[in-house]
C-alpha positions as a Markdown table, in Angstrom:
| # | Residue | x | y | z |
|---|---|---|---|---|
| 1 | Met | 123.8 | 68.3 | 86.4 |
| 2 | Glu | 125.0 | 71.2 | 87.7 |
| 3 | Thr | 124.3 | 74.8 | 86.8 |
| 4 | Glu | 124.2 | 78.7 | 88.1 |
| 5 | Leu | 121.7 | 80.8 | 87.4 |
| 6 | Thr | 121.7 | 84.9 | 88.1 |
| 7 | Val | 118.6 | 87.1 | 88.8 |
| 8 | Val | 117.4 | 90.0 | 89.7 |
| 9 | Thr | 114.1 | 91.8 | 90.4 |
| 10 | Leu | 113.4 | 95.6 | 90.6 |
| 11 | Asn | 110.3 | 97.8 | 91.3 |
| 12 | Cys | 111.2 | 100.3 | 88.4 |
| 13 | Trp | 109.2 | 103.2 | 89.6 |
| 14 | Gly | 107.8 | 104.1 | 86.0 |
| 15 | Ile | 104.4 | 105.9 | 86.9 |
| 16 | Leu | 103.6 | 108.3 | 84.0 |
| 17 | Leu | 104.0 | 112.1 | 85.2 |
| 18 | Val | 104.8 | 111.1 | 88.7 |
| 19 | Ser | 107.8 | 109.2 | 88.8 |
| 20 | Arg | 110.7 | 111.5 | 88.5 |
| 21 | Asn | 113.4 | 111.2 | 85.8 |
| 22 | Arg | 111.9 | 108.1 | 84.5 |
| 23 | Val | 112.8 | 108.0 | 81.1 |
| 24 | Ala | 116.7 | 108.5 | 81.9 |
| 25 | Arg | 116.0 | 106.0 | 84.8 |
| 26 | Met | 114.3 | 103.5 | 82.6 |
| 27 | Thr | 117.1 | 103.9 | 80.0 |
| 28 | Ala | 119.8 | 103.5 | 82.7 |
| 29 | Ile | 118.1 | 100.1 | 83.7 |
| 30 | Ala | 118.0 | 98.9 | 80.4 |
| 31 | Glu | 121.7 | 99.5 | 80.1 |
| 32 | Glu | 122.6 | 97.8 | 83.4 |
| 33 | Leu | 120.3 | 94.4 | 82.2 |
| 34 | Ala | 121.9 | 94.7 | 78.7 |
| 35 | Ser | 125.3 | 94.2 | 80.6 |
| 36 | Gly | 125.1 | 90.3 | 79.8 |
| 37 | Lys | 125.0 | 89.2 | 83.5 |
| 38 | Tyr | 121.6 | 88.2 | 84.3 |
| 39 | Asp | 119.6 | 84.9 | 83.0 |
| 40 | Phe | 116.1 | 86.2 | 84.4 |
| 41 | Val | 114.9 | 89.3 | 85.1 |
| 42 | Phe | 111.6 | 90.6 | 87.0 |
| 43 | Leu | 110.6 | 94.0 | 86.9 |
| 44 | Gln | 107.5 | 95.4 | 88.7 |
| 45 | Glu | 106.0 | 99.0 | 88.1 |
| 46 | Val | 106.8 | 99.2 | 84.5 |
| 47 | Trp | 103.4 | 101.0 | 84.0 |
| 48 | Thr | 104.1 | 102.1 | 80.4 |
| 49 | Thr | 104.1 | 99.8 | 77.2 |
| 50 | Glu | 106.8 | 102.2 | 75.9 |
| 51 | Asp | 108.9 | 101.7 | 79.1 |
| 52 | Tyr | 109.0 | 97.9 | 78.2 |
| 53 | Glu | 109.7 | 98.5 | 74.7 |
| 54 | Arg | 112.8 | 100.6 | 75.8 |
| 55 | Ile | 114.1 | 97.9 | 77.8 |
| 56 | Lys | 113.5 | 95.1 | 75.5 |
| 57 | Leu | 115.1 | 96.7 | 72.3 |
| 58 | Arg | 118.2 | 97.6 | 74.3 |
| 59 | Thr | 118.2 | 94.0 | 75.8 |
| 60 | Thr | 117.3 | 91.4 | 73.2 |
| 61 | Ala | 120.7 | 90.8 | 72.3 |
| 62 | Val | 121.4 | 89.0 | 75.8 |
| 63 | Leu | 117.8 | 88.7 | 77.2 |
| 64 | Pro | 115.8 | 87.7 | 73.7 |
| 65 | Tyr | 112.6 | 86.4 | 75.5 |
| 66 | Ser | 109.9 | 88.4 | 77.7 |
| 67 | His | 106.7 | 88.9 | 78.2 |
| 68 | Tyr | 104.3 | 92.0 | 79.5 |
| 69 | Phe | 101.4 | 90.9 | 81.7 |
| 70 | Phe | 98.6 | 93.0 | 80.6 |
| 71 | Ser | 96.0 | 93.7 | 83.2 |
| 72 | Gly | 93.8 | 96.4 | 84.8 |
| 73 | Val | 93.3 | 100.0 | 83.2 |
| 74 | Val | 96.7 | 100.4 | 83.3 |
| 75 | Gly | 98.4 | 97.4 | 83.2 |
| 76 | Ala | 99.9 | 95.2 | 85.7 |
| 77 | Gly | 103.0 | 96.7 | 85.5 |
| 78 | Leu | 104.8 | 93.2 | 85.4 |
| 79 | Cys | 107.4 | 92.1 | 83.0 |
| 80 | Ile | 109.8 | 89.0 | 82.8 |
| 81 | Phe | 112.9 | 89.0 | 80.8 |
| 82 | Ser | 115.0 | 86.0 | 79.8 |
| 83 | Arg | 118.0 | 84.2 | 78.3 |
| 84 | Ser | 116.1 | 81.2 | 77.6 |
| 85 | Pro | 112.9 | 80.2 | 75.5 |
| 86 | Ile | 109.5 | 81.1 | 77.2 |
| 87 | Lys | 107.2 | 78.1 | 76.9 |
| 88 | Thr | 104.3 | 79.4 | 78.8 |
| 89 | Thr | 102.8 | 82.7 | 80.2 |
| 90 | Phe | 99.6 | 83.0 | 82.7 |
| 91 | Phe | 98.4 | 85.8 | 84.8 |
| 92 | His | 96.7 | 85.9 | 87.7 |
| 93 | Gln | 94.8 | 89.2 | 88.8 |
| 94 | Trp | 94.3 | 89.4 | 93.0 |
| 95 | Ala | 90.4 | 89.0 | 93.7 |
| 96 | Val | 90.7 | 92.2 | 96.0 |
| 97 | Asn | 93.2 | 94.7 | 95.6 |
| 98 | Gly | 92.4 | 97.8 | 97.3 |
| 99 | Tyr | 89.6 | 100.6 | 96.7 |
| 100 | Ile | 88.1 | 102.2 | 93.2 |
| 101 | His | 87.3 | 105.6 | 95.2 |
| 102 | Lys | 91.1 | 105.5 | 96.8 |
| 103 | Val | 92.9 | 107.4 | 93.6 |
| 104 | Gln | 95.4 | 108.7 | 95.6 |
| 105 | His | 96.4 | 105.0 | 96.4 |
| 106 | Gly | 95.8 | 103.9 | 92.6 |
| 107 | Asp | 96.7 | 99.9 | 93.6 |
| 108 | Trp | 92.9 | 99.1 | 91.8 |
| 109 | Phe | 93.8 | 100.9 | 88.8 |
| 110 | Gly | 96.8 | 99.1 | 88.1 |
| 111 | Gly | 95.2 | 95.8 | 87.9 |
| 112 | Lys | 97.9 | 93.5 | 90.0 |
| 113 | Gly | 98.3 | 89.9 | 90.5 |
| 114 | Ile | 100.8 | 87.5 | 89.7 |
| 115 | Gly | 102.8 | 86.6 | 86.3 |
| 116 | Met | 104.0 | 83.5 | 85.5 |
| 117 | Val | 106.5 | 82.3 | 82.6 |
| 118 | Glu | 108.1 | 78.6 | 82.4 |
| 119 | Val | 111.1 | 78.5 | 80.6 |
| 120 | Glu | 113.2 | 75.5 | 79.4 |
| 121 | His | 116.8 | 76.1 | 80.3 |
| 122 | Glu | 120.0 | 73.9 | 80.0 |
| 123 | Gly | 117.1 | 70.6 | 80.5 |
| 124 | Leu | 115.5 | 72.2 | 83.2 |
| 125 | Thr | 112.0 | 73.1 | 83.2 |
| 126 | Ile | 112.2 | 76.6 | 85.4 |
| 127 | Asn | 109.1 | 78.2 | 86.7 |
| 128 | Leu | 109.2 | 82.3 | 87.0 |
| 129 | Tyr | 106.9 | 84.3 | 89.1 |
| 130 | Ser | 106.4 | 88.0 | 89.4 |
| 131 | Ala | 104.2 | 89.7 | 91.7 |
| 132 | His | 103.3 | 93.0 | 93.2 |
| 133 | Leu | 100.8 | 93.2 | 96.0 |
| 134 | His | 99.0 | 95.8 | 97.5 |
| 135 | Ala | 100.8 | 98.7 | 99.3 |
| 136 | Glu | 101.0 | 99.4 | 102.8 |
| 137 | Tyr | 100.4 | 102.9 | 103.4 |
| 138 | Asp | 100.1 | 103.1 | 107.0 |
| 139 | Arg | 101.5 | 100.2 | 109.1 |
| 140 | Lys | 99.8 | 101.4 | 112.5 |
| 141 | Asn | 96.5 | 101.9 | 110.7 |
| 142 | Asp | 96.7 | 98.9 | 107.5 |
| 143 | Glu | 93.0 | 99.3 | 106.3 |
| 144 | Tyr | 94.2 | 97.2 | 103.5 |
| 145 | Leu | 95.7 | 94.0 | 105.7 |
| 146 | Ala | 93.1 | 91.7 | 104.5 |
| 147 | His | 93.8 | 92.4 | 100.9 |
| 148 | Arg | 97.4 | 91.9 | 101.3 |
| 149 | Val | 96.5 | 88.8 | 103.2 |
| 150 | Asn | 94.3 | 87.4 | 100.6 |
| 151 | Gln | 96.6 | 88.3 | 98.1 |
| 152 | Ala | 99.8 | 86.2 | 99.9 |
| 153 | Phe | 97.3 | 83.1 | 100.1 |
| 154 | Asp | 96.4 | 83.4 | 96.5 |
| 155 | Phe | 100.4 | 83.9 | 95.4 |
| 156 | Ala | 101.2 | 81.0 | 97.5 |
| 157 | Gln | 98.2 | 78.8 | 96.2 |
| 158 | Phe | 99.1 | 79.7 | 92.6 |
| 159 | Ile | 102.7 | 78.7 | 92.7 |
| 160 | Ser | 102.0 | 75.6 | 94.3 |
| 161 | Leu | 99.3 | 74.5 | 92.3 |
| 162 | Thr | 101.4 | 75.4 | 89.0 |
| 163 | Ser | 105.0 | 74.4 | 89.9 |
| 164 | Arg | 104.2 | 70.8 | 90.3 |
| 165 | His | 106.0 | 69.7 | 87.3 |
| 166 | Ala | 108.7 | 72.1 | 87.4 |
| 167 | Asp | 112.5 | 71.5 | 88.5 |
| 168 | Val | 113.2 | 75.1 | 89.8 |
| 169 | Val | 110.3 | 77.3 | 90.8 |
| 170 | Ile | 111.7 | 81.2 | 91.1 |
| 171 | Val | 109.9 | 84.2 | 92.2 |
| 172 | Gly | 111.3 | 87.9 | 92.1 |
| 173 | Gly | 109.1 | 90.8 | 92.9 |
| 174 | Asp | 107.8 | 93.8 | 95.7 |
| 175 | Leu | 105.7 | 91.8 | 97.8 |
| 176 | Asn | 105.0 | 95.2 | 99.8 |
| 177 | Thr | 105.8 | 92.9 | 103.0 |
| 178 | Glu | 108.3 | 93.1 | 105.5 |
| 179 | Pro | 109.9 | 89.8 | 106.8 |
| 180 | Gly | 107.9 | 88.7 | 109.7 |
| 181 | Asp | 104.5 | 90.0 | 108.6 |
| 182 | Leu | 101.8 | 87.9 | 108.3 |
| 183 | Ala | 101.5 | 88.2 | 104.7 |
| 184 | Tyr | 105.4 | 87.1 | 104.1 |
| 185 | Arg | 104.9 | 84.0 | 106.3 |
| 186 | Leu | 102.0 | 83.2 | 104.3 |
| 187 | Ile | 103.7 | 83.2 | 101.3 |
| 188 | Val | 106.9 | 81.6 | 102.3 |
| 189 | His | 105.5 | 78.6 | 104.5 |
| 190 | Thr | 102.6 | 77.8 | 102.2 |
| 191 | Ala | 104.5 | 77.9 | 99.0 |
| 192 | His | 107.4 | 76.0 | 100.9 |
| 193 | Leu | 109.8 | 79.1 | 99.6 |
| 194 | His | 113.5 | 79.9 | 100.6 |
| 195 | Asp | 113.9 | 83.7 | 101.2 |
| 196 | Ala | 117.5 | 84.1 | 99.6 |
| 197 | Ala | 118.1 | 87.1 | 101.4 |
| 198 | Leu | 117.7 | 85.5 | 104.1 |
| 199 | Val | 119.9 | 81.9 | 103.5 |
| 200 | Cys | 122.7 | 84.2 | 102.7 |
| 201 | Ser | 122.8 | 86.4 | 105.5 |
| 202 | Ser | 124.8 | 85.4 | 108.6 |
| 203 | Thr | 124.0 | 88.4 | 110.7 |
| 204 | Ser | 121.3 | 90.9 | 111.4 |
| 205 | Glu | 124.2 | 93.9 | 109.8 |
| 206 | Glu | 124.0 | 91.5 | 106.6 |
| 207 | Leu | 120.3 | 91.3 | 106.4 |
| 208 | Arg | 120.1 | 95.0 | 106.8 |
| 209 | Ser | 122.0 | 95.8 | 104.2 |
| 210 | Met | 119.2 | 94.1 | 102.1 |
| 211 | Asn | 117.1 | 96.4 | 102.6 |
| 212 | Thr | 115.1 | 97.5 | 99.6 |
| 213 | Cys | 112.9 | 100.6 | 100.1 |
| 214 | Lys | 113.0 | 104.3 | 101.7 |
| 215 | Thr | 116.7 | 103.8 | 102.5 |
| 216 | Glu | 119.5 | 105.6 | 103.2 |
| 217 | Arg | 121.5 | 105.4 | 100.3 |
| 218 | Asn | 118.6 | 106.1 | 97.8 |
| 219 | Ser | 118.1 | 109.9 | 96.6 |
| 220 | Tyr | 114.4 | 109.4 | 96.5 |
| 221 | Ser | 114.2 | 108.2 | 100.2 |
| 222 | Ser | 112.5 | 111.6 | 101.9 |
| 223 | Leu | 114.1 | 113.0 | 105.0 |
| 224 | Ser | 111.0 | 112.4 | 107.1 |
| 225 | Ser | 110.9 | 108.6 | 106.2 |
| 226 | Leu | 114.9 | 108.9 | 107.1 |
| 227 | Lys | 113.7 | 110.2 | 110.3 |
| 228 | Thr | 111.7 | 107.7 | 111.7 |
| 229 | Asn | 113.5 | 104.6 | 110.5 |
| 230 | Pro | 117.2 | 105.2 | 108.9 |
| 231 | Phe | 118.0 | 101.6 | 107.6 |
| 232 | Gly | 114.4 | 101.7 | 105.5 |
| 233 | Lys | 112.8 | 98.0 | 104.8 |
| 234 | Arg | 113.4 | 95.3 | 103.0 |
| 235 | Ile | 109.7 | 94.4 | 100.8 |
| 236 | Asp | 111.4 | 93.2 | 97.7 |
| 237 | Tyr | 112.7 | 89.6 | 97.2 |
| 238 | Val | 114.0 | 86.8 | 95.5 |
| 239 | Ala | 112.7 | 83.3 | 96.5 |
| 240 | Phe | 113.4 | 79.9 | 95.4 |
| 241 | Lys | 112.3 | 76.2 | 95.6 |
| 242 | Gly | 113.6 | 72.9 | 93.7 |
| 243 | Gly | 111.5 | 70.3 | 92.7 |
| 244 | Pro | 111.7 | 66.7 | 93.9 |
| 245 | Thr | 114.9 | 65.2 | 91.9 |
| 246 | Val | 116.1 | 69.2 | 92.0 |
| 247 | Asn | 118.3 | 71.0 | 94.9 |
| 248 | Val | 118.8 | 74.7 | 94.6 |
| 249 | Phe | 121.4 | 76.8 | 96.9 |
| 250 | Ala | 121.4 | 80.4 | 96.9 |
| 251 | Leu | 125.5 | 81.4 | 96.6 |
| 252 | Arg | 125.0 | 85.1 | 97.5 |
| 253 | Cys | 122.3 | 87.8 | 97.5 |
| 254 | Glu | 123.1 | 91.5 | 97.4 |
| 255 | Thr | 121.5 | 94.5 | 96.5 |
| 256 | Ser | 125.2 | 95.5 | 94.5 |
| 257 | Trp | 123.5 | 97.9 | 91.5 |
| 258 | Pro | 125.3 | 101.5 | 92.5 |
| 259 | Asp | 123.8 | 104.0 | 94.5 |
| 260 | Arg | 123.2 | 106.3 | 91.6 |
| 261 | Val | 122.9 | 105.7 | 87.7 |
| 262 | Pro | 126.5 | 106.4 | 86.5 |
| 263 | Gly | 126.9 | 109.9 | 85.8 |
| 264 | Gln | 123.9 | 111.3 | 87.4 |
| 265 | Thr | 122.7 | 112.6 | 90.6 |
| 266 | Phe | 119.7 | 110.3 | 90.8 |
| 267 | Ser | 118.9 | 106.3 | 92.0 |
| 268 | Tyr | 117.9 | 103.7 | 89.4 |
| 269 | Ser | 114.5 | 103.7 | 91.3 |
| 270 | Asp | 112.8 | 104.4 | 94.6 |
| 271 | His | 113.6 | 100.8 | 95.3 |
| 272 | Glu | 116.8 | 98.9 | 95.2 |
| 273 | Ala | 117.4 | 96.1 | 92.9 |
| 274 | Val | 118.1 | 92.6 | 94.6 |
| 275 | Val | 120.9 | 90.2 | 92.3 |
| 276 | Ala | 120.8 | 86.7 | 93.4 |
| 277 | Lys | 123.0 | 83.8 | 92.3 |
| 278 | Leu | 121.7 | 80.6 | 92.5 |
| 279 | Arg | 123.1 | 76.8 | 92.0 |
| 280 | Val | 120.8 | 74.3 | 90.8 |
| 281 | Ser | 121.7 | 70.4 | 91.2 |
| 282 | Lys | 119.8 | 67.8 | 89.3 |
| 283 | Phe | 119.9 | 64.2 | 90.6 |
| 284 | Val | 118.1 | 61.2 | 89.1 |
| 285 | Met | 117.6 | 59.6 | 92.7 |
| 286 | Gly | 116.0 | 63.1 | 94.2 |
| 287 | Ser | 117.2 | 65.1 | 97.2 |
| 288 | Ile | 119.0 | 63.3 | 100.0 |
| 289 | Leu | 117.8 | 66.4 | 102.0 |
| 290 | Ile | 115.2 | 65.7 | 103.8 |
| 291 | Ala | 112.8 | 68.9 | 105.3 |
| 292 | Pro | 111.7 | 69.1 | 108.5 |
| 293 | Ala | 107.7 | 68.5 | 107.4 |
| 294 | Val | 106.2 | 68.0 | 111.0 |
| 295 | Leu | 107.6 | 71.0 | 112.2 |
| 296 | Glu | 106.9 | 72.9 | 109.0 |
| 297 | Glu | 103.0 | 71.8 | 108.6 |
| 298 | Glu | 102.7 | 73.2 | 112.2 |
| 299 | Arg | 104.3 | 76.4 | 111.7 |
| 300 | Lys | 101.9 | 76.8 | 108.4 |
| 301 | Asn | 98.5 | 75.9 | 110.0 |
| 302 | Glu | 99.4 | 78.6 | 112.7 |
| 303 | Ile | 99.7 | 80.9 | 109.9 |
| 304 | Leu | 96.7 | 80.4 | 108.1 |
| 305 | Glu | 94.6 | 80.2 | 111.3 |
| 306 | Glu | 95.9 | 83.9 | 112.2 |
| 307 | Ser | 95.1 | 84.6 | 108.4 |
| 308 | Ile | 91.6 | 83.5 | 109.0 |
| 309 | Glu | 91.5 | 85.6 | 112.0 |
| 310 | Val | 92.5 | 88.6 | 109.6 |
| 311 | Cys | 89.9 | 87.3 | 107.4 |
| 312 | Asp | 87.0 | 87.4 | 109.8 |
| 313 | His | 87.8 | 90.6 | 111.1 |
| 314 | Ala | 87.7 | 92.3 | 107.9 |
| 315 | Leu | 84.2 | 90.6 | 107.1 |
| 316 | Thr | 82.7 | 91.9 | 110.1 |
| 317 | His | 84.3 | 95.4 | 109.2 |
| 318 | Leu | 82.6 | 95.4 | 105.6 |
| 319 | Glu | 78.9 | 94.7 | 107.2 |
| 320 | Ala | 79.8 | 98.0 | 109.1 |
| 321 | Ser | 81.0 | 99.7 | 106.1 |
| 322 | Lys | 77.9 | 98.6 | 104.6 |
| 323 | Lys | 75.0 | 100.0 | 106.8 |
| 324 | Met | 77.1 | 103.1 | 106.9 |
| 325 | Tyr | 76.5 | 103.4 | 102.8 |
| 326 | Ile | 73.4 | 102.7 | 103.7 |
| 327 | Leu | 72.7 | 105.4 | 105.7 |
| 328 | Leu | 74.6 | 107.8 | 103.7 |
| 329 | Ser | 72.3 | 106.7 | 100.3 |
| 330 | Ile | 69.0 | 107.4 | 102.5 |
| 331 | Ala | 70.2 | 110.7 | 104.1 |
| 332 | Met | 71.4 | 111.7 | 100.3 |
| 333 | Phe | 67.9 | 110.8 | 99.0 |
| 334 | Met | 66.5 | 112.7 | 101.6 |
| 335 | Leu | 68.5 | 115.6 | 100.8 |
| 336 | Leu | 67.7 | 115.5 | 96.7 |
| 337 | Thr | 64.1 | 115.1 | 98.0 |
| 338 | Ile | 64.1 | 118.4 | 100.1 |
| 339 | Thr | 66.2 | 120.6 | 97.9 |
| 340 | Ala | 64.1 | 119.0 | 94.6 |
| 341 | Asn | 61.7 | 122.2 | 94.7 |
| 342 | Leu | 63.8 | 125.0 | 96.1 |
| 343 | Glu | 65.3 | 127.8 | 94.3 |
| 344 | Phe | 68.6 | 129.5 | 95.3 |
| 345 | Pro | 72.1 | 130.4 | 94.0 |
| 346 | Leu | 74.3 | 126.9 | 93.5 |
| 347 | Ala | 70.9 | 124.7 | 93.7 |
| 348 | Pro | 71.9 | 122.6 | 90.6 |
| 349 | Val | 75.5 | 122.2 | 91.5 |
| 350 | Leu | 74.2 | 121.1 | 95.1 |
| 351 | Arg | 71.9 | 119.0 | 93.6 |
| 352 | Val | 74.3 | 117.5 | 91.3 |
| 353 | Val | 76.6 | 116.9 | 94.0 |
| 354 | Leu | 73.7 | 115.0 | 96.2 |
| 355 | Leu | 73.0 | 113.1 | 93.1 |
| 356 | Phe | 76.8 | 111.9 | 92.9 |
| 357 | Leu | 76.9 | 111.3 | 96.6 |
| 358 | Leu | 73.8 | 108.8 | 96.3 |
| 359 | Phe | 74.9 | 106.8 | 93.5 |
| 360 | Phe | 78.6 | 106.3 | 95.3 |
| 361 | Ala | 76.5 | 105.2 | 98.2 |
| 362 | Val | 74.3 | 102.8 | 96.3 |
| 363 | Phe | 77.3 | 101.5 | 94.2 |
| 364 | Met | 79.6 | 100.9 | 97.3 |
| 365 | Ser | 76.8 | 99.4 | 99.6 |
| 366 | Val | 75.5 | 97.0 | 96.9 |
| 367 | Ile | 77.9 | 96.1 | 94.1 |
| 368 | Trp | 81.7 | 96.9 | 95.7 |
| 369 | His | 80.7 | 95.8 | 99.2 |
| 370 | Arg | 79.6 | 92.2 | 97.8 |
| 371 | Met | 82.5 | 92.2 | 95.3 |
| 372 | Glu | 85.1 | 92.9 | 98.3 |
| 373 | Val | 83.0 | 90.2 | 100.3 |
| 374 | His | 83.2 | 87.5 | 97.7 |
| 375 | Gly | 87.0 | 88.1 | 97.3 |
| 376 | Ile | 88.2 | 87.9 | 101.3 |
| 377 | Leu | 85.3 | 84.9 | 101.5 |
| 378 | Ser | 86.9 | 83.1 | 98.9 |
| 379 | Gly | 90.4 | 83.6 | 99.9 |
| 380 | Lys | 89.2 | 82.6 | 103.6 |
| 381 | Leu | 87.4 | 79.3 | 102.5 |
| 382 | Gly | 90.5 | 78.4 | 100.4 |
| 383 | Met | 92.6 | 78.8 | 103.6 |
| 384 | Val | 90.2 | 76.5 | 105.8 |
| 385 | Ile | 90.3 | 73.9 | 102.9 |
| 386 | Glu | 94.3 | 74.2 | 103.2 |
| 387 | Leu | 94.4 | 73.7 | 107.2 |
| 388 | Gly | 92.5 | 70.2 | 106.1 |
| 389 | Arg | 89.4 | 70.9 | 108.2 |
| 390 | Pro | 85.8 | 70.6 | 106.5 |
| 391 | Ile | 83.8 | 73.9 | 105.4 |
| 392 | Thr | 81.1 | 74.4 | 108.0 |
| 393 | Pro | 77.6 | 75.2 | 106.4 |
| 394 | Lys | 77.8 | 78.4 | 108.3 |
| 395 | Glu | 81.6 | 79.5 | 106.6 |
| 396 | Asp | 80.0 | 78.3 | 103.3 |
| 397 | Lys | 76.9 | 80.4 | 103.3 |
| 398 | Leu | 76.9 | 83.6 | 101.4 |
| 399 | Pro | 75.4 | 87.0 | 102.8 |
| 400 | Glu | 72.2 | 88.2 | 101.1 |
| 401 | Thr | 71.9 | 91.9 | 99.8 |
| 402 | Thr | 68.8 | 92.7 | 100.9 |
| 403 | Gly | 69.9 | 96.0 | 103.1 |
| 404 | Met | 70.3 | 96.6 | 106.7 |
| 405 | Gly | 67.6 | 94.1 | 108.5 |
| 406 | Gly | 65.5 | 90.7 | 107.7 |
| 407 | Ser | 67.2 | 87.7 | 105.9 |
| 408 | Gly | 70.2 | 89.8 | 104.7 |
| 409 | Asp | 71.4 | 90.4 | 108.3 |
| 410 | Asp | 70.8 | 86.9 | 109.3 |
| 411 | Ala | 72.5 | 85.2 | 106.4 |
| 412 | Trp | 75.2 | 87.4 | 107.0 |
| 413 | Thr | 75.3 | 86.3 | 110.6 |
| 414 | Glu | 75.7 | 82.8 | 109.7 |
| 415 | Val | 78.8 | 83.5 | 107.5 |
| 416 | Cys | 80.6 | 85.4 | 110.2 |
| 417 | Ser | 79.6 | 83.9 | 113.3 |
| 418 | Thr | 82.4 | 81.2 | 113.6 |
| 419 | Gly | 85.8 | 83.1 | 114.7 |
| 420 | Cys | 84.5 | 86.9 | 113.6 |
| 421 | Ile | 86.3 | 89.7 | 116.1 |
| 422 | Pro | 83.3 | 92.0 | 117.2 |
């Protein structure tokens, strides 16, 4: 049995009141998807149900099955469209996903994660996954590296655990990580995926043509980004793998949508769409291709060790941040006490500001700190287990929330003592 599938993934840049030409672009995206070329569609940053319904209404004749993943404050922004019936859906939200007070970044409010649908297509069980990892805002000073690495491990584990009975796995999404980055390697090697663009590109020039963000061809790429990196970067992917009795081959992978929306001066999005054509072959006796399992396992273990180091560094940094917030809360409390009986112009305003800062510092040092520690520690322990080594009592013990000294610091030292970067 043999069949061919055409899939496309696109970050639609659909932020309400922020994204330029949003309605016109969403309409154009819907028109392209309604052409009947695609079997499965993965969309990210569809932040409003209005845009989802607009695309759904236009494509229902050729992509009659779809699912929108709700999560967080404004939704996950993820949706999947399918030519074949959807049997099961599931969404997994990242345990760590940015900071609530970094409003200018907004990742936390999006409730990002990984969405999965299981479809039946010509007798094949196909698992489709779409994801959107935390953005990289500063490559040299990446404060979200540990978050993205944990998300990448979550992603890979989720795929591995939910695809055991699938004939085919197809992944489409904006992973916000470039080829060679730790998060990219963690996803590809832990989940044993094949990057369609990498498979189909025989030269560096061909691979460069697959760049998807801040490219010269895109109307929304800024001049400043083009000066520093005129070729853009590749952060949007189609990846795949076959089950034990299935071979999957990438026939082609390209960013083939027009540079501009027909009749307009702007692009479909600030990202490029990635289109891949896959050939699926099912055999009764299974695949005759044997992967170099030992070499692949060694490579995966090296990546996991590197990821654990990133988690250790993040946990050490979190302890320092906690102490800073505790000192800030003490300072705000003292200032509130000193100014409580003083009367001068704007005194009430000053006390409101101090009270807000006190609340913020206590919240960050007590509640948010513990949430972030738990999220990163959970990912780290999962990596240790994936490596096949036992978790030591020191690694498994959680830090206490007892302030800046005493048993809290002792417990934290026990968690972070092995492999921590000072």
